[in-house]
Coordinates of C-alpha atoms in Angstrom, one line a residue:
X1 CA 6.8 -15.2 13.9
X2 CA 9.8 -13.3 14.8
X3 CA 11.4 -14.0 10.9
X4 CA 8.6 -12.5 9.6
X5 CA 8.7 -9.5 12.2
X6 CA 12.4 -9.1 11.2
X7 CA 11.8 -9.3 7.3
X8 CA 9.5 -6.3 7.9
X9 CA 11.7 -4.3 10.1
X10 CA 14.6 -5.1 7.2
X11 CA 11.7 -3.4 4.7
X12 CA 11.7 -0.2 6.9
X13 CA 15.6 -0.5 7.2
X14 CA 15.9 -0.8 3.3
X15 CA 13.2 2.1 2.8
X16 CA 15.4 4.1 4.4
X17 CA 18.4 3.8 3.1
X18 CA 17.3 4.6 -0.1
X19 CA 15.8 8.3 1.2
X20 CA 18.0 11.2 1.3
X21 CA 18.5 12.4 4.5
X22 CA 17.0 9.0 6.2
X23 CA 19.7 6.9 7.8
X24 CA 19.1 3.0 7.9
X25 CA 21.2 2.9 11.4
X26 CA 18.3 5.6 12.9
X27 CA 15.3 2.9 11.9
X28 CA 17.6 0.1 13.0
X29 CA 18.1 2.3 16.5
X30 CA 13.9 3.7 16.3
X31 CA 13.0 -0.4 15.9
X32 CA 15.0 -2.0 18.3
X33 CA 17.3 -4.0 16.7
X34 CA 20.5 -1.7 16.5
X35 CA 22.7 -3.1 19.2
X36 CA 21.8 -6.9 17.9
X37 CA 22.4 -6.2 14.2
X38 CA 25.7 -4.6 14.7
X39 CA 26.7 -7.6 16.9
X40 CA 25.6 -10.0 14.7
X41 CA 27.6 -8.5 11.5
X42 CA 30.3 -8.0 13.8
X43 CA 30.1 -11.5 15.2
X44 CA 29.7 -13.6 12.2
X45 CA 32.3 -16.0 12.0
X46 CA 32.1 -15.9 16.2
X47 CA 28.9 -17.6 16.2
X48 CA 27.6 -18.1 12.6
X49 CA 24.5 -19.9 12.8
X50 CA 23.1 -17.5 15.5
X51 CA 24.3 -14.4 13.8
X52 CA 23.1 -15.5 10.4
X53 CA 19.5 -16.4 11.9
X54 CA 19.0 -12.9 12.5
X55 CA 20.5 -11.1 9.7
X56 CA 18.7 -13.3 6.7
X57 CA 15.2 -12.1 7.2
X58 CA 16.6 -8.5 7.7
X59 CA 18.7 -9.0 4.6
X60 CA 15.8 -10.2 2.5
X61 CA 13.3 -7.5 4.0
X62 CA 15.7 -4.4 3.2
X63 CA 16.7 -5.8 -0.4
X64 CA 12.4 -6.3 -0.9
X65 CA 12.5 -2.6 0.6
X66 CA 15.3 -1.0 -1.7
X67 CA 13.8 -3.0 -5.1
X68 CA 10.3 -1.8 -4.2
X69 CA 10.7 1.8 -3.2
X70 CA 13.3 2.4 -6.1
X71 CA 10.6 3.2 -8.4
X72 CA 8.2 5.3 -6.1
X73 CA 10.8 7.4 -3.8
X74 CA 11.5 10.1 -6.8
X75 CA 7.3 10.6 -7.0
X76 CA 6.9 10.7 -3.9
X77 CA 9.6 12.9 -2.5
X78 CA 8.7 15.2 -6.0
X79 CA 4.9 15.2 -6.0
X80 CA 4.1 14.9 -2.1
X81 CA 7.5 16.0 -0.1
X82 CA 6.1 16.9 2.8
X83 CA 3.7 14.2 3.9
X84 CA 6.9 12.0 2.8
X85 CA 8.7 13.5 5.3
X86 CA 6.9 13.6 7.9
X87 CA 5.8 9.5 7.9
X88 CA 9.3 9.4 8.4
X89 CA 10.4 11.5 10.5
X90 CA 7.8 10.2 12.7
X91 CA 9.3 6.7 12.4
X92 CA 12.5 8.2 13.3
X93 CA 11.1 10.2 16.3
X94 CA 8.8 6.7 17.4
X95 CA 12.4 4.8 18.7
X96 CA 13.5 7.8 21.2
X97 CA 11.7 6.3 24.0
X98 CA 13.7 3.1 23.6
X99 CA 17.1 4.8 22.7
X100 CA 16.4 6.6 26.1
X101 CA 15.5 3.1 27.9
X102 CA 18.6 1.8 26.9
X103 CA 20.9 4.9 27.7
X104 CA 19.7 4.6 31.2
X105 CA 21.1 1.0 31.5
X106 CA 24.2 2.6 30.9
X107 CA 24.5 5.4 32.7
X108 CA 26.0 5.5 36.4
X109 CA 25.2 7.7 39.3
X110 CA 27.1 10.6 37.3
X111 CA 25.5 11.1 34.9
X112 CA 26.5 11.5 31.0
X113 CA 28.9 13.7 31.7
X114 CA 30.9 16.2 29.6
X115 CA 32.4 13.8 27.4
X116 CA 28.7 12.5 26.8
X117 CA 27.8 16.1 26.4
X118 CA 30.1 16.5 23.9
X119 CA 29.9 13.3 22.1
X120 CA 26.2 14.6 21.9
X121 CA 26.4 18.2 20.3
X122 CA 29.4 16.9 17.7
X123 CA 26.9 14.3 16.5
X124 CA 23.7 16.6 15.9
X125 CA 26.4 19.4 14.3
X126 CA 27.7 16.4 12.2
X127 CA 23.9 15.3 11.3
X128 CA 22.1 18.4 11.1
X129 CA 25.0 20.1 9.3
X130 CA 25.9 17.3 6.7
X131 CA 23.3 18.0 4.0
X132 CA 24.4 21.8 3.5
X133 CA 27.7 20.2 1.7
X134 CA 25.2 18.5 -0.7
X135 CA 25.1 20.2 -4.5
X136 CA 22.1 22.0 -5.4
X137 CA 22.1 19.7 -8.3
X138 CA 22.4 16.6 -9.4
X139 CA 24.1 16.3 -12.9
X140 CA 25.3 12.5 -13.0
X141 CA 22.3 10.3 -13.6
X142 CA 23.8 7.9 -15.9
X143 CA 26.9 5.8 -15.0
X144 CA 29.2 4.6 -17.9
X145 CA 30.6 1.2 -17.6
X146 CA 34.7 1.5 -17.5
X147 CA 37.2 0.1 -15.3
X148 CA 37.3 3.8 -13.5
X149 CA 34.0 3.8 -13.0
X150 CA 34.1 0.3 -10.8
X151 CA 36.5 1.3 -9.0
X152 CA 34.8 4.8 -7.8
X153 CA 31.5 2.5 -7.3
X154 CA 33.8 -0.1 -5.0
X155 CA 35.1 3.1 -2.5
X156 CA 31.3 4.6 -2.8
X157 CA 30.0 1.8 -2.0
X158 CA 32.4 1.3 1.3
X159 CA 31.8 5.0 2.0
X160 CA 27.7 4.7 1.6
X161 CA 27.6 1.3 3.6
X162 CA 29.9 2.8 6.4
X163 CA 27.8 5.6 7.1
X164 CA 24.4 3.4 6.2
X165 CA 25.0 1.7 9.5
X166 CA 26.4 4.9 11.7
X167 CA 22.6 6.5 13.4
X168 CA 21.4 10.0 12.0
X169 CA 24.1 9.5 8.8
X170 CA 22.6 8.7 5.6
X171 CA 24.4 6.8 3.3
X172 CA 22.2 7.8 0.1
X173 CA 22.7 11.6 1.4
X174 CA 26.5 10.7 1.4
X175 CA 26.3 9.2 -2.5
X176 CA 24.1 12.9 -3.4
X177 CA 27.1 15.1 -2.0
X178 CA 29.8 13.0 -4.4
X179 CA 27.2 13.5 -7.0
X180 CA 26.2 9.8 -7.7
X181 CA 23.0 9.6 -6.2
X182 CA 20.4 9.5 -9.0
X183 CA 22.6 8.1 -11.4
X184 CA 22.9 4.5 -8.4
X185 CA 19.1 4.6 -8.8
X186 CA 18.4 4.9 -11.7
X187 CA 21.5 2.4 -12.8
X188 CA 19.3 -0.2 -9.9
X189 CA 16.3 1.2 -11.9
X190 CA 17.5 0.1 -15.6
X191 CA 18.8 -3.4 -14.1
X192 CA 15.4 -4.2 -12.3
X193 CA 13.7 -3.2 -16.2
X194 CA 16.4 -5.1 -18.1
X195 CA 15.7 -8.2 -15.6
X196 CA 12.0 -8.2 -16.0
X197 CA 12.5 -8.1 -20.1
X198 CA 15.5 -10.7 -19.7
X199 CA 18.0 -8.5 -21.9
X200 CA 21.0 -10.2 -21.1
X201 CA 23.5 -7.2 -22.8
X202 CA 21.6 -5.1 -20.3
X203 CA 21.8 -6.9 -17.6
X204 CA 25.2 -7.5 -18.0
X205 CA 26.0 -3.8 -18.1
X206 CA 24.1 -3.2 -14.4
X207 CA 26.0 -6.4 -12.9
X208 CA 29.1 -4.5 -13.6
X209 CA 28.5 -1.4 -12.2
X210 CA 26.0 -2.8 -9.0
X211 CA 28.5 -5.6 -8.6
X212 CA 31.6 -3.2 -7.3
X213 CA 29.6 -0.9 -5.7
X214 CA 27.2 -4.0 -3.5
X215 CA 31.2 -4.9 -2.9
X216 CA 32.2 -2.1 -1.3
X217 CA 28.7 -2.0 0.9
X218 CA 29.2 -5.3 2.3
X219 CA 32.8 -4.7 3.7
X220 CA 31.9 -1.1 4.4
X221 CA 29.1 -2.9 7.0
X222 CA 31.9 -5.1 8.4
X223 CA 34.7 -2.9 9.1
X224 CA 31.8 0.1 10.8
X225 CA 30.3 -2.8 12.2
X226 CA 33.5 -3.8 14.3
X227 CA 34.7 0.0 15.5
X228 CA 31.2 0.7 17.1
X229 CA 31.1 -2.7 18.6
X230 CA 34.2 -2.0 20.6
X231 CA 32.7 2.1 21.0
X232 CA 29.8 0.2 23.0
X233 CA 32.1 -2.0 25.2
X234 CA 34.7 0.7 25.7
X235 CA 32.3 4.2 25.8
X236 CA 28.7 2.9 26.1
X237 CA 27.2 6.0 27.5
X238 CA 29.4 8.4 24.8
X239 CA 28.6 6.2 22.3
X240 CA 24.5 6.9 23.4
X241 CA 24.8 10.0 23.6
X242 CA 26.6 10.4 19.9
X243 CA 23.2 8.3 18.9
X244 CA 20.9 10.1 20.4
X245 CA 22.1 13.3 18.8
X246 CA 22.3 12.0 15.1
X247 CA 18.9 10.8 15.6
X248 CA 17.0 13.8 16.9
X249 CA 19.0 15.9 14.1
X250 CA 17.5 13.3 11.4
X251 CA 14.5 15.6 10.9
X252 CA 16.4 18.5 10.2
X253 CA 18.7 17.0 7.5
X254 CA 15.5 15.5 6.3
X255 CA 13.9 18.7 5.8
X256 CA 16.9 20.1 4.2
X257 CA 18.1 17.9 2.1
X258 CA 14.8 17.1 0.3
X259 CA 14.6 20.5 -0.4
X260 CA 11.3 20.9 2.0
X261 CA 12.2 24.1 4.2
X262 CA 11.5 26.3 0.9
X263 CA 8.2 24.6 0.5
X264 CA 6.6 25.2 3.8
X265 CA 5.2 28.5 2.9
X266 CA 3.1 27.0 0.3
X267 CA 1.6 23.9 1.8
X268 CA -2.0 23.6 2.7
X269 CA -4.0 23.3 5.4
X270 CA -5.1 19.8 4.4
X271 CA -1.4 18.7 3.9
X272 CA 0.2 19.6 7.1
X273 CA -3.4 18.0 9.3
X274 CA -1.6 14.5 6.9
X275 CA 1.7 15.1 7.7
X276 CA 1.2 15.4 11.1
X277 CA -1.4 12.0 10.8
X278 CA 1.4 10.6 9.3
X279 CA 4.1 11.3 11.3
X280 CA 2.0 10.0 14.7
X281 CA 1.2 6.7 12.9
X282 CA 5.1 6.6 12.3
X283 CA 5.8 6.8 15.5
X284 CA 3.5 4.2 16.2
X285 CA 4.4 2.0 13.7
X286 CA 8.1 1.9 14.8
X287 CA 6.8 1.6 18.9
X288 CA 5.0 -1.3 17.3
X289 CA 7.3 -3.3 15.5
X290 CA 9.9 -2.5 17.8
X291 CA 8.6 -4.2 20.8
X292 CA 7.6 -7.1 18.7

């Protein structure tokens, strides 16, 4: 029961990752799997059959999650932005209580402290500030297949993985401030079409620009995996606190890097009583699944 419960959390992980201003590590953190995911990447070779238990059904779940919401997130984030939005921010929002539960375990008699206080207002800054470096548009949609090319999909890939796994940091908002956003999907986008009409030129052409890049995202996963291992031995409660403020900034780089704060004037009635539906059954959805 639990493998099928961790291939669906691994769909809302993948879902995620692939939404601009959603960050992978925040459902990860919002389901209740943050702490065990990092220390089983970060633990592989330590105890491999334990660690790999766990991470196959999420691996499987967030690669069903990228394939199948490759084709709809455009639409939906085009046609119906807000509602969008808000069923995730409200899966976001859903995982405070148990961020919160697990801070406490943490903190001493003290308190936080300044250095928790701090670690905390950097975080939402970094967050809530990090879509306002993003270009107002997107020129690169196709990627040309040359050795340069692989090599700037290898480090993008490192780069998007690194900050895939980080809470409140979106690794696909990362890949739209280089500029290489849309032109990752829709390169995923042509392989996936290519694969289903066996074109083997084709297919050739998107293992050799995916190929460098899905690279680069597994050792990106390692190596970020490893630092915030020892940041939760060494500075648990700073290390909660940082969390904590990357998270509840999400919904603000959401809203700003889908382009939704100049659409809130013109939404409807009936669209903001769905968003709001939405965004509760989010919440519910990840108090759910978390706990199961």
């Amino acid at each position: 029961m639990e493998f099928f419960g961790n291939i669906i959390k691994g769909i809302m992980i993948g879902i995620a990752n692939i939404i601009p201003g959603v960050s992978g590590g925040t459902m990860a953190v919002s389901l209740g799997i943050y702490d065990r995911l990092i220390g089983s990447i970060s633990g592989l070779f330590r105890e491999f059959k334990k660690s790999i238990l766990f991470l196959i059904p999420i691996i499987i779940g967030a690669g069903i999650g990228i394939v199948g919401f490759t084709y709809a997130i455009e639409y939906l984030l085009d046609k119906h932005t807000f509602v969008t939005c808000m069923a995730f921010v409200g899966l976001i929002l859903g995982g405070l209580p148990a961020i919160f539960s697990s801070m406490r375990a943490k903190v001493s008699s003290g308190g936080v402290g300044v250095f928790g206080i701090l670690a905390f207002v950097i975080a939402f800054a970094i967050s809530g500030g990090m879509p306002l470096l993003k270009e107002s548009k997107d020129a690169l949609t196709v990627i040309a297949v040359t050795p340069g090319n692989m090599v700037i999909l290898f480090i993008l890939g490192i780069v998007a993985s690194a900050t895939m796994v980080i809470p409140g940091v979106s690794g696909s908002m990362m890949l739209m401030i280089f500029g290489y956003y849309y032109a990752i999907i829709n390169t995923i986008k042509t392989f996936l079409d290519n694969l289903r009409a066996f074109d083997l030129a084709g297919m050739k052409e998107g293992i050799l620009l995916l190929a460098p890049f899905g690279i680069g995202v597994v050792l990106g996963i390692f190596l970020i995996a490893k630092l915030i291992t020892f940041l939760f031995e060494k500075y648990g409660v700073q290390t909660f606190c940082a969390i904590l403020g990357l998270v509840i900034s999400s919904p603000i780089a959401i809203f700003i890097n889908t382009g939704l704060v100049s659409k809130l004037g013109s939404l409807s009635l009936w669209e903001i009583l769905f968003g709001i539906v939405l965004m509760a059954a989010g919440a519910f959805i990840t108090v759910f699944v978390g706990e199961r």
